[in-house]
Tab-separated table of C-alpha atoms in Angstrom:
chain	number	residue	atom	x	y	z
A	1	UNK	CA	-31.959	-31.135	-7.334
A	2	UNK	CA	-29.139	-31.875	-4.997
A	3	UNK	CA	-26.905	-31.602	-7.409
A	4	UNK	CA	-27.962	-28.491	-8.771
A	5	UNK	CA	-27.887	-26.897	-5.281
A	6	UNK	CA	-24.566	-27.737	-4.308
A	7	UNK	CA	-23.003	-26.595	-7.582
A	8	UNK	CA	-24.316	-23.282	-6.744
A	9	UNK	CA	-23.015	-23.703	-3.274
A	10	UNK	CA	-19.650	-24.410	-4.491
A	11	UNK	CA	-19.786	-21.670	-7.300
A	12	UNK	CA	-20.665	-19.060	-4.640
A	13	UNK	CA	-17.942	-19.977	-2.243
A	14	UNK	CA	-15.486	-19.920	-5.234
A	15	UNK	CA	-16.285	-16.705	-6.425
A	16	UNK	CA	-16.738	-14.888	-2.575
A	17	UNK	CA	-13.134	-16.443	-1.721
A	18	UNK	CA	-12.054	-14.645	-5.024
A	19	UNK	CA	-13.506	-11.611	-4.607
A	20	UNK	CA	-11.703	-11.142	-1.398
A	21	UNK	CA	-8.193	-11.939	-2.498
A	22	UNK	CA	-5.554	-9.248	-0.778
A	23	UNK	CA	-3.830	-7.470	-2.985
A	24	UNK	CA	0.404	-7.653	-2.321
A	25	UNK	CA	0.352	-3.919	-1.345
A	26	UNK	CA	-1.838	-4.522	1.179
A	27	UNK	CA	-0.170	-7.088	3.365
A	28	UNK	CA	0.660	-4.667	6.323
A	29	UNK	CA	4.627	-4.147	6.959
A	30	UNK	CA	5.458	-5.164	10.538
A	31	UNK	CA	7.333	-2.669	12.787
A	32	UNK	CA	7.832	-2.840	16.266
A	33	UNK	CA	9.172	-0.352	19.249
A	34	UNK	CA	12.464	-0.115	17.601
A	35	UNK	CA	10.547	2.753	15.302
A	36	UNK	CA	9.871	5.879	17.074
A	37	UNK	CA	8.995	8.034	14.761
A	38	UNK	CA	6.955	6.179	12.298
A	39	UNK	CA	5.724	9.490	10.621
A	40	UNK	CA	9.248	10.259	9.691
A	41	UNK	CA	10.140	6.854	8.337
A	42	UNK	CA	6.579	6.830	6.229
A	43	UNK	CA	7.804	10.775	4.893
A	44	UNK	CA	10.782	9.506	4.285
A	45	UNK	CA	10.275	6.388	2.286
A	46	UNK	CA	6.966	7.269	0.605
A	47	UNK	CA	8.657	10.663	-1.012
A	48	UNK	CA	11.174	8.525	-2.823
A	49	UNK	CA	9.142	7.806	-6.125
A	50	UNK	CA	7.352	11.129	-6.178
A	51	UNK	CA	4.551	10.364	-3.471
A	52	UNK	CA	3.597	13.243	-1.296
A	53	UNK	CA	2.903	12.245	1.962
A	54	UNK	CA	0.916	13.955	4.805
A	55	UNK	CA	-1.208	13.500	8.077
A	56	UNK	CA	-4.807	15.194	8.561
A	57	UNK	CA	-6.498	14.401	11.657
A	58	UNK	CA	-4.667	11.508	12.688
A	59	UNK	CA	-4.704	9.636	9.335
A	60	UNK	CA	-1.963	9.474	7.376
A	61	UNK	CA	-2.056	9.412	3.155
A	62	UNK	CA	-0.311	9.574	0.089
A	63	UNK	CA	-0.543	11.406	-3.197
A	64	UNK	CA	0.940	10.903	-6.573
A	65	UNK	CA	0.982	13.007	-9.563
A	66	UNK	CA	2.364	11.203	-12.496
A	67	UNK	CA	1.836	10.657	-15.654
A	68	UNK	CA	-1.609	11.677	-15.905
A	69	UNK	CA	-2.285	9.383	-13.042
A	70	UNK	CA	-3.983	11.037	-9.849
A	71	UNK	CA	-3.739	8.192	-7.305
A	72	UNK	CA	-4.655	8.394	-3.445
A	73	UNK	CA	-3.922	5.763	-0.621
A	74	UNK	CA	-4.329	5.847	2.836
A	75	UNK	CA	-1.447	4.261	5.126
A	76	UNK	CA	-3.285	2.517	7.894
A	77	UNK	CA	-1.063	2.422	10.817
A	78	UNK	CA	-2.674	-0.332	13.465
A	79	UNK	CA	-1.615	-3.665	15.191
A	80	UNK	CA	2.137	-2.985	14.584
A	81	UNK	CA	1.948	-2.699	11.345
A	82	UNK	CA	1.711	-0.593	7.910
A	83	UNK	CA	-1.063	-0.979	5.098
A	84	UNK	CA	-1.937	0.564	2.099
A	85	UNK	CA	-5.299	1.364	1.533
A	86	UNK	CA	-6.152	2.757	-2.660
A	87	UNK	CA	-8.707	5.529	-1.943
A	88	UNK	CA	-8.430	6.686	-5.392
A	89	UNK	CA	-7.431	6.405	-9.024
A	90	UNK	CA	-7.859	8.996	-11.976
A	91	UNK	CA	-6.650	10.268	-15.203
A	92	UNK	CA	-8.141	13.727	-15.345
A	93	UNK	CA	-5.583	14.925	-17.733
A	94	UNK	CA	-5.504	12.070	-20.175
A	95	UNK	CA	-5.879	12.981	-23.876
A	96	UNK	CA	-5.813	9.694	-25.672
A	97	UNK	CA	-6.365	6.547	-24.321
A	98	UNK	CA	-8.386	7.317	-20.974
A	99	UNK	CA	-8.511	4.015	-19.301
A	100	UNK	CA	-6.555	3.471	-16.337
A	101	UNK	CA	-3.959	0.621	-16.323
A	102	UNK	CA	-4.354	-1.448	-12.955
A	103	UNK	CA	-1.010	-3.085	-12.930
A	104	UNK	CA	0.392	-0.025	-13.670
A	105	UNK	CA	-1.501	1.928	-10.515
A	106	UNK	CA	-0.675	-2.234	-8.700
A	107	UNK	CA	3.111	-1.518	-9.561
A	108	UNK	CA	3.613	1.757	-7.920
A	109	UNK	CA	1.528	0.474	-4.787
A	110	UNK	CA	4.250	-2.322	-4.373
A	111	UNK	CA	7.222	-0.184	-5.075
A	112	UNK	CA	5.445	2.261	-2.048
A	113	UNK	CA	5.287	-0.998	0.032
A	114	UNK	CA	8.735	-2.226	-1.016
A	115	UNK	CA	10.671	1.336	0.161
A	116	UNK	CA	8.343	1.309	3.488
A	117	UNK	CA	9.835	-2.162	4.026
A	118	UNK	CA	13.303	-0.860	3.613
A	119	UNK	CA	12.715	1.774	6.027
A	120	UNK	CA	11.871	-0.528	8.295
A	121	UNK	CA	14.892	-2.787	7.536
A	122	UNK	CA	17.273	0.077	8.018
A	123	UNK	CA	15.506	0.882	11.205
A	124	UNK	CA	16.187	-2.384	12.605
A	125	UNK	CA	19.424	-2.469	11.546
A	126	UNK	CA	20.552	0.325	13.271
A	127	UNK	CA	18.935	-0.471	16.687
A	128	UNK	CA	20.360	-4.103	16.693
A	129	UNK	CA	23.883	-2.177	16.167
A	130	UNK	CA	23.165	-0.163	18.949
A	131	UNK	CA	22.615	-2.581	21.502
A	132	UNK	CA	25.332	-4.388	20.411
A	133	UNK	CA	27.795	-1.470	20.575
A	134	UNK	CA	26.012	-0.082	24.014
């Protein structure tokens, strides 16, 4: 009976630890004081692979159209940092093969993450130069 019990112990743990795994897009981007205008750097990066990006009421999101992909993620700005939060995925103008492909959707999340990152980068960069050349 023991036995039995603490297999199902372990089995639940397992699977609840899984469950919760982040996914890479997720992991927040750090940013700190050097960026001012973090609205700018988020328009700026996000629109480089066709994302639309916008703020209502004090949340900010992000919209792609492409290739019969509908996808919709919030960018949670909190704690220093930027996350990306998939509100949405859908293929209302698919004609064959309707599915949607999750690494696919996973791929353009990181690539979203990846330019935000370089933003940031650049943003560094270019206050470290100016208090070296002040």
């Amino acid at each position: 009976m023991k036995v039995k019990i603490s297999i199902i112990l372990i089995l639940l743990f397992s699977l609840s630890s899984q469950a919760y795994e982040l996914k890479f897009y997720a992991n927040p981007v750090p940013f700190s004081p050097y960026v001012e205008d973090i609205d700018g750097l988020l328009e700026s990066a996000v629109s480089r692979n066709h994302w639309t990006y916008r703020v209502e009421e004090g949340r900010r999101y992000a919209h792609l159209e492409y290739k019969s992909y509908r996808i919709e993620v919030e960018l949670l700005v909190e704690n220093g940092g930027v996350s990306i939060v998939e509100l949405s995925v859908a293929r209302p103008e698919c004609k064959r093969k309707c599915s949607i492909d999750q690494d696919k959707v996973d791929a353009w999340l990181v690539g979203m993450r990846r330019h935000i990152a370089l933003a940031v980068t650049k943003a560094f960069r270019e206050d470290a130069l100016k208090q070296i050349y002040l």
